[in-house]
Amino acid sequence: MAGTLPVSGLTASAALAAIGLRTGDTVLIGGAAGGVGIFAVQLAKLAGARVLGTASEGTFGFLRGLGAEPVTYGPGLADRVRALAPEGITAATDLFGREAAETALALGVAPERISVVADGPAPPPGVRKTGALDAGPGALERIAQAIHSGEITVPIAATFPVERIWEAVTTQAERHVHGKIVIAL
């Protein structure tokens, strides 16, 4: 579990810091059920934001358990977000591709309140690209403390002994795990 914090936890922290997330925001998180998303959802909730998270329908129960309001990604996302949040969204972070970022722009969110973390083409103008290396001082310690105090949970999808590492990699590559894959040494 501790091995997930430096990459996933810090990336989530940096993505939310880049948009200046604050209490009262309604934030759209693209890829909310993924490895970084599970941290981003919980950190946003901890900050006092309302969280709408894009995911496949099979992960909706999992996301609700983390405190997010799930919304199906894909064509028509803007309409589904409007239905969930008729008062609008105020910020967004896209942890997988560009769909949530582009949707947020289409819904009138200012580009400086949108971040992306996935590698790939340049983000839309004004949208902030960020990653784990951009996390602020003390971010890792704050995340670890929130886990220790029970404010954040790290769901474990499966644990594999190091001898079965190929099976663990294959399971993770299927992109449908709900939580972290752990390799026991």
PDB file of C-alpha atoms in Angstrom:
ATOM      1  CA  MET A   1       0.000   0.000   0.000  1.00  0.00           C
ATOM      2  CA  ALA A   2       2.763   2.455   0.877  1.00  0.00           C
ATOM      3  CA  GLY A   3       4.243   1.964  -2.583  1.00  0.00           C
ATOM      4  CA  THR A   4       1.167   3.540  -4.178  1.00  0.00           C
ATOM      5  CA  LEU A   5       1.494   6.861  -2.359  1.00  0.00           C
ATOM      6  CA  PRO A   6       4.466   8.452  -4.122  1.00  0.00           C
ATOM      7  CA  VAL A   7       2.973   8.090  -7.594  1.00  0.00           C
ATOM      8  CA  SER A   8      -0.804   7.874  -7.240  1.00  0.00           C
ATOM      9  CA  GLY A   9      -1.259   9.942  -4.097  1.00  0.00           C
ATOM     10  CA  LEU A  10       1.112  12.710  -5.096  1.00  0.00           C
ATOM     11  CA  THR A  11      -0.285  12.872  -8.633  1.00  0.00           C
ATOM     12  CA  ALA A  12      -3.807  13.267  -7.245  1.00  0.00           C
ATOM     13  CA  SER A  13      -2.634  15.922  -4.807  1.00  0.00           C
ATOM     14  CA  ALA A  14      -0.823  17.857  -7.558  1.00  0.00           C
ATOM     15  CA  ALA A  15      -3.819  17.646  -9.913  1.00  0.00           C
ATOM     16  CA  LEU A  16      -6.144  19.123  -7.284  1.00  0.00           C
ATOM     17  CA  ALA A  17      -3.639  21.768  -6.172  1.00  0.00           C
ATOM     18  CA  ALA A  18      -3.147  22.866  -9.797  1.00  0.00           C
ATOM     19  CA  ILE A  19      -6.831  23.829 -10.005  1.00  0.00           C
ATOM     20  CA  GLY A  20      -6.922  25.521  -6.620  1.00  0.00           C
ATOM     21  CA  LEU A  21      -9.573  23.133  -5.297  1.00  0.00           C
ATOM     22  CA  ARG A  22     -11.450  24.607  -2.355  1.00  0.00           C
ATOM     23  CA  THR A  23     -14.410  23.988  -0.088  1.00  0.00           C
ATOM     24  CA  GLY A  24     -17.687  24.369  -1.946  1.00  0.00           C
ATOM     25  CA  ASP A  25     -16.309  23.476  -5.385  1.00  0.00           C
ATOM     26  CA  THR A  26     -18.127  20.993  -7.582  1.00  0.00           C
ATOM     27  CA  VAL A  27     -15.314  19.142  -9.332  1.00  0.00           C
ATOM     28  CA  LEU A  28     -15.455  16.734 -12.260  1.00  0.00           C
ATOM     29  CA  ILE A  29     -12.794  14.021 -11.990  1.00  0.00           C
ATOM     30  CA  GLY A  30     -12.130  12.068 -15.179  1.00  0.00           C
ATOM     31  CA  GLY A  31     -10.951   8.524 -14.498  1.00  0.00           C
ATOM     32  CA  ALA A  32     -12.224   8.612 -10.921  1.00  0.00           C
ATOM     33  CA  ALA A  33     -12.127   4.836 -10.380  1.00  0.00           C
ATOM     34  CA  GLY A  34      -8.503   4.488 -11.483  1.00  0.00           C
ATOM     35  CA  GLY A  35      -5.339   4.293  -9.417  1.00  0.00           C
ATOM     36  CA  VAL A  36      -4.916   8.065  -9.155  1.00  0.00           C
ATOM     37  CA  GLY A  37      -8.662   8.676  -9.147  1.00  0.00           C
ATOM     38  CA  ILE A  38      -9.291   6.855  -5.877  1.00  0.00           C
ATOM     39  CA  PHE A  39      -6.940   9.304  -4.177  1.00  0.00           C
ATOM     40  CA  ALA A  40      -8.251  12.356  -6.064  1.00  0.00           C
ATOM     41  CA  VAL A  41     -11.864  11.588  -5.139  1.00  0.00           C
ATOM     42  CA  GLN A  42     -11.070  11.198  -1.450  1.00  0.00           C
ATOM     43  CA  LEU A  43      -8.721  14.192  -1.285  1.00  0.00           C
ATOM     44  CA  ALA A  44     -11.350  16.368  -2.992  1.00  0.00           C
ATOM     45  CA  LYS A  45     -14.035  15.199  -0.547  1.00  0.00           C
ATOM     46  CA  LEU A  46     -11.661  15.824   2.352  1.00  0.00           C
ATOM     47  CA  ALA A  47     -11.160  19.380   1.019  1.00  0.00           C
ATOM     48  CA  GLY A  48     -14.939  19.945   1.133  1.00  0.00           C
ATOM     49  CA  ALA A  49     -15.727  19.629  -2.567  1.00  0.00           C
ATOM     50  CA  ARG A  50     -18.635  17.871  -4.233  1.00  0.00           C
ATOM     51  CA  VAL A  51     -17.177  15.213  -6.563  1.00  0.00           C
ATOM     52  CA  LEU A  52     -18.595  13.985  -9.864  1.00  0.00           C
ATOM     53  CA  GLY A  53     -16.454  11.139 -11.177  1.00  0.00           C
ATOM     54  CA  THR A  54     -16.383   9.643 -14.668  1.00  0.00           C
ATOM     55  CA  ALA A  55     -16.216   5.875 -14.887  1.00  0.00           C
ATOM     56  CA  SER A  56     -17.873   2.815 -16.365  1.00  0.00           C
ATOM     57  CA  GLU A  57     -21.179   1.773 -14.834  1.00  0.00           C
ATOM     58  CA  GLY A  58     -19.566  -1.311 -13.310  1.00  0.00           C
ATOM     59  CA  THR A  59     -17.602   0.930 -10.932  1.00  0.00           C
ATOM     60  CA  PHE A  60     -20.475   3.137  -9.784  1.00  0.00           C
ATOM     61  CA  GLY A  61     -20.972   1.370  -6.439  1.00  0.00           C
ATOM     62  CA  PHE A  62     -17.237   1.486  -5.773  1.00  0.00           C
ATOM     63  CA  LEU A  63     -17.141   5.247  -6.489  1.00  0.00           C
ATOM     64  CA  ARG A  64     -20.169   5.945  -4.327  1.00  0.00           C
ATOM     65  CA  GLY A  65     -18.341   4.174  -1.505  1.00  0.00           C
ATOM     66  CA  LEU A  66     -15.488   6.674  -1.914  1.00  0.00           C
ATOM     67  CA  GLY A  67     -17.882   9.619  -1.818  1.00  0.00           C
ATOM     68  CA  ALA A  68     -18.190  10.445  -5.521  1.00  0.00           C
ATOM     69  CA  GLU A  69     -21.291  10.854  -7.635  1.00  0.00           C
ATOM     70  CA  PRO A  70     -20.528   8.642 -10.639  1.00  0.00           C
ATOM     71  CA  VAL A  71     -21.248   9.630 -14.228  1.00  0.00           C
ATOM     72  CA  THR A  72     -20.661   7.485 -17.317  1.00  0.00           C
ATOM     73  CA  TYR A  73     -17.883   8.695 -19.573  1.00  0.00           C
ATOM     74  CA  GLY A  74     -18.272   8.829 -23.351  1.00  0.00           C
ATOM     75  CA  PRO A  75     -20.458  10.719 -25.819  1.00  0.00           C
ATOM     76  CA  GLY A  76     -23.025  12.926 -24.083  1.00  0.00           C
ATOM     77  CA  LEU A  77     -20.890  13.453 -20.958  1.00  0.00           C
ATOM     78  CA  ALA A  78     -21.671  17.188 -20.816  1.00  0.00           C
ATOM     79  CA  ASP A  79     -25.423  16.483 -20.772  1.00  0.00           C
ATOM     80  CA  ARG A  80     -25.039  13.893 -18.011  1.00  0.00           C
ATOM     81  CA  VAL A  81     -22.915  16.300 -15.936  1.00  0.00           C
ATOM     82  CA  ARG A  82     -25.529  19.064 -16.421  1.00  0.00           C
ATOM     83  CA  ALA A  83     -28.237  16.660 -15.213  1.00  0.00           C
ATOM     84  CA  LEU A  84     -26.223  15.791 -12.071  1.00  0.00           C
ATOM     85  CA  ALA A  85     -25.120  19.369 -11.376  1.00  0.00           C
ATOM     86  CA  PRO A  86     -27.587  21.812 -12.949  1.00  0.00           C
ATOM     87  CA  GLU A  87     -25.894  24.640 -11.020  1.00  0.00           C
ATOM     88  CA  GLY A  88     -22.678  23.797 -12.892  1.00  0.00           C
ATOM     89  CA  ILE A  89     -19.223  22.563 -12.056  1.00  0.00           C
ATOM     90  CA  THR A  90     -16.448  24.867 -10.896  1.00  0.00           C
ATOM     91  CA  ALA A  91     -13.326  22.765 -11.510  1.00  0.00           C
ATOM     92  CA  ALA A  92     -12.121  19.584 -13.197  1.00  0.00           C
ATOM     93  CA  THR A  93      -9.158  17.267 -13.375  1.00  0.00           C
ATOM     94  CA  ASP A  94      -8.690  14.657 -16.065  1.00  0.00           C
ATOM     95  CA  LEU A  95      -6.693  11.657 -14.924  1.00  0.00           C
ATOM     96  CA  PHE A  96      -7.207   9.703 -18.145  1.00  0.00           C
ATOM     97  CA  GLY A  97      -7.127  11.427 -21.502  1.00  0.00           C
ATOM     98  CA  ARG A  98      -8.870  14.718 -22.282  1.00  0.00           C
ATOM     99  CA  GLU A  99     -12.616  14.033 -22.193  1.00  0.00           C
ATOM    100  CA  ALA A 100     -13.307  15.486 -18.732  1.00  0.00           C
ATOM    101  CA  ALA A 101     -11.117  18.531 -19.455  1.00  0.00           C
ATOM    102  CA  GLU A 102     -12.870  19.227 -22.761  1.00  0.00           C
ATOM    103  CA  THR A 103     -16.279  18.702 -21.142  1.00  0.00           C
ATOM    104  CA  ALA A 104     -15.421  21.146 -18.351  1.00  0.00           C
ATOM    105  CA  LEU A 105     -14.367  23.755 -20.917  1.00  0.00           C
ATOM    106  CA  ALA A 106     -17.621  23.209 -22.831  1.00  0.00           C
ATOM    107  CA  LEU A 107     -19.527  23.728 -19.574  1.00  0.00           C
ATOM    108  CA  GLY A 108     -17.837  27.071 -18.965  1.00  0.00           C
ATOM    109  CA  VAL A 109     -15.142  26.167 -16.445  1.00  0.00           C
ATOM    110  CA  ALA A 110     -12.167  28.547 -16.698  1.00  0.00           C
ATOM    111  CA  PRO A 111      -9.101  26.763 -18.154  1.00  0.00           C
ATOM    112  CA  GLU A 112      -6.981  27.587 -15.091  1.00  0.00           C
ATOM    113  CA  ARG A 113      -9.461  25.557 -12.976  1.00  0.00           C
ATOM    114  CA  ILE A 114      -8.815  22.429 -15.098  1.00  0.00           C
ATOM    115  CA  SER A 115      -5.835  20.055 -14.914  1.00  0.00           C
ATOM    116  CA  VAL A 116      -4.726  16.974 -16.834  1.00  0.00           C
ATOM    117  CA  VAL A 117      -2.154  14.356 -15.889  1.00  0.00           C
ATOM    118  CA  ALA A 118      -2.097  11.772 -18.687  1.00  0.00           C
ATOM    119  CA  ASP A 119       0.721  11.822 -21.199  1.00  0.00           C
ATOM    120  CA  GLY A 120      -0.302  12.555 -24.731  1.00  0.00           C
ATOM    121  CA  PRO A 121      -1.146  15.559 -26.835  1.00  0.00           C
ATOM    122  CA  ALA A 122      -0.874  19.002 -25.342  1.00  0.00           C
ATOM    123  CA  PRO A 123      -3.861  19.946 -23.177  1.00  0.00           C
ATOM    124  CA  PRO A 124      -6.296  22.580 -24.404  1.00  0.00           C
ATOM    125  CA  PRO A 125      -4.931  26.154 -24.083  1.00  0.00           C
ATOM    126  CA  GLY A 126      -4.798  27.362 -20.480  1.00  0.00           C
ATOM    127  CA  VAL A 127      -5.421  23.907 -18.979  1.00  0.00           C
ATOM    128  CA  ARG A 128      -2.728  22.908 -16.514  1.00  0.00           C
ATOM    129  CA  LYS A 129      -0.681  19.739 -17.068  1.00  0.00           C
ATOM    130  CA  THR A 130       0.695  18.303 -13.844  1.00  0.00           C
ATOM    131  CA  GLY A 131       2.017  15.178 -12.178  1.00  0.00           C
ATOM    132  CA  ALA A 132       3.488  13.723  -8.997  1.00  0.00           C
ATOM    133  CA  LEU A 133       6.632  15.851  -9.224  1.00  0.00           C
ATOM    134  CA  ASP A 134       4.461  18.978  -8.906  1.00  0.00           C
ATOM    135  CA  ALA A 135       2.989  17.987  -5.525  1.00  0.00           C
ATOM    136  CA  GLY A 136       3.578  20.567  -2.829  1.00  0.00           C
ATOM    137  CA  PRO A 137       5.860  20.192   0.152  1.00  0.00           C
ATOM    138  CA  GLY A 138       4.391  17.940   2.809  1.00  0.00           C
ATOM    139  CA  ALA A 139       1.771  16.421   0.490  1.00  0.00           C
ATOM    140  CA  LEU A 140       2.969  12.853   1.038  1.00  0.00           C
ATOM    141  CA  GLU A 141       2.957  13.298   4.798  1.00  0.00           C
ATOM    142  CA  ARG A 142      -0.583  14.765   4.744  1.00  0.00           C
ATOM    143  CA  ILE A 143      -1.854  11.847   2.637  1.00  0.00           C
ATOM    144  CA  ALA A 144      -0.156   9.295   4.900  1.00  0.00           C
ATOM    145  CA  GLN A 145      -1.673  10.966   7.968  1.00  0.00           C
ATOM    146  CA  ALA A 146      -5.149  10.957   6.352  1.00  0.00           C
ATOM    147  CA  ILE A 147      -4.760   7.230   5.679  1.00  0.00           C
ATOM    148  CA  HIS A 148      -3.527   6.601   9.208  1.00  0.00           C
ATOM    149  CA  SER A 149      -6.491   8.510  10.685  1.00  0.00           C
ATOM    150  CA  GLY A 150      -8.995   6.694   8.443  1.00  0.00           C
ATOM    151  CA  GLU A 151      -9.995   9.795   6.459  1.00  0.00           C
ATOM    152  CA  ILE A 152      -8.699   8.156   3.275  1.00  0.00           C
ATOM    153  CA  THR A 153      -8.840   4.469   2.437  1.00  0.00           C
ATOM    154  CA  VAL A 154      -6.670   2.618  -0.044  1.00  0.00           C
ATOM    155  CA  PRO A 155      -8.780  -0.193  -1.490  1.00  0.00           C
ATOM    156  CA  ILE A 156      -6.749  -3.320  -2.252  1.00  0.00           C
ATOM    157  CA  ALA A 157      -8.111  -5.210  -5.267  1.00  0.00           C
ATOM    158  CA  ALA A 158      -5.685  -8.137  -5.072  1.00  0.00           C
ATOM    159  CA  THR A 159      -2.391  -9.228  -3.553  1.00  0.00           C
ATOM    160  CA  PHE A 160       0.132 -11.357  -5.448  1.00  0.00           C
ATOM    161  CA  PRO A 161       3.399 -12.918  -4.286  1.00  0.00           C
ATOM    162  CA  VAL A 162       6.389 -11.686  -6.285  1.00  0.00           C
ATOM    163  CA  GLU A 163       6.557 -15.085  -8.019  1.00  0.00           C
ATOM    164  CA  ARG A 164       3.198 -14.258  -9.689  1.00  0.00           C
ATOM    165  CA  ILE A 165       4.146 -10.745 -10.789  1.00  0.00           C
ATOM    166  CA  TRP A 166       3.183 -11.439 -14.411  1.00  0.00           C
ATOM    167  CA  GLU A 167      -0.357 -12.306 -13.295  1.00  0.00           C
ATOM    168  CA  ALA A 168      -0.478  -9.065 -11.286  1.00  0.00           C
ATOM    169  CA  VAL A 169       0.665  -7.021 -14.287  1.00  0.00           C
ATOM    170  CA  THR A 170      -1.888  -8.724 -16.521  1.00  0.00           C
ATOM    171  CA  THR A 171      -4.664  -8.069 -14.006  1.00  0.00           C
ATOM    172  CA  GLN A 172      -3.701  -4.386 -13.750  1.00  0.00           C
ATOM    173  CA  ALA A 173      -3.461  -4.053 -17.543  1.00  0.00           C
ATOM    174  CA  GLU A 174      -7.103  -5.114 -17.885  1.00  0.00           C
ATOM    175  CA  ARG A 175      -7.957  -1.707 -16.334  1.00  0.00           C
ATOM    176  CA  HIS A 176     -11.035  -3.002 -14.516  1.00  0.00           C
ATOM    177  CA  VAL A 177      -9.664  -3.494 -11.010  1.00  0.00           C
ATOM    178  CA  HIS A 178     -11.305  -1.599  -8.162  1.00  0.00           C
ATOM    179  CA  GLY A 179      -8.348  -0.628  -6.026  1.00  0.00           C
ATOM    180  CA  LYS A 180      -4.651  -1.290  -5.906  1.00  0.00           C
ATOM    181  CA  ILE A 181      -2.755  -4.387  -6.962  1.00  0.00           C
ATOM    182  CA  VAL A 182      -0.158  -5.281  -4.313  1.00  0.00           C
ATOM    183  CA  ILE A 183       3.006  -7.326  -4.863  1.00  0.00           C
ATOM    184  CA  ALA A 184       4.168  -9.019  -1.660  1.00  0.00           C
ATOM    185  CA  LEU A 185       7.939  -9.386  -1.401  1.00  0.00           C
TER     186      LEU A 185
END
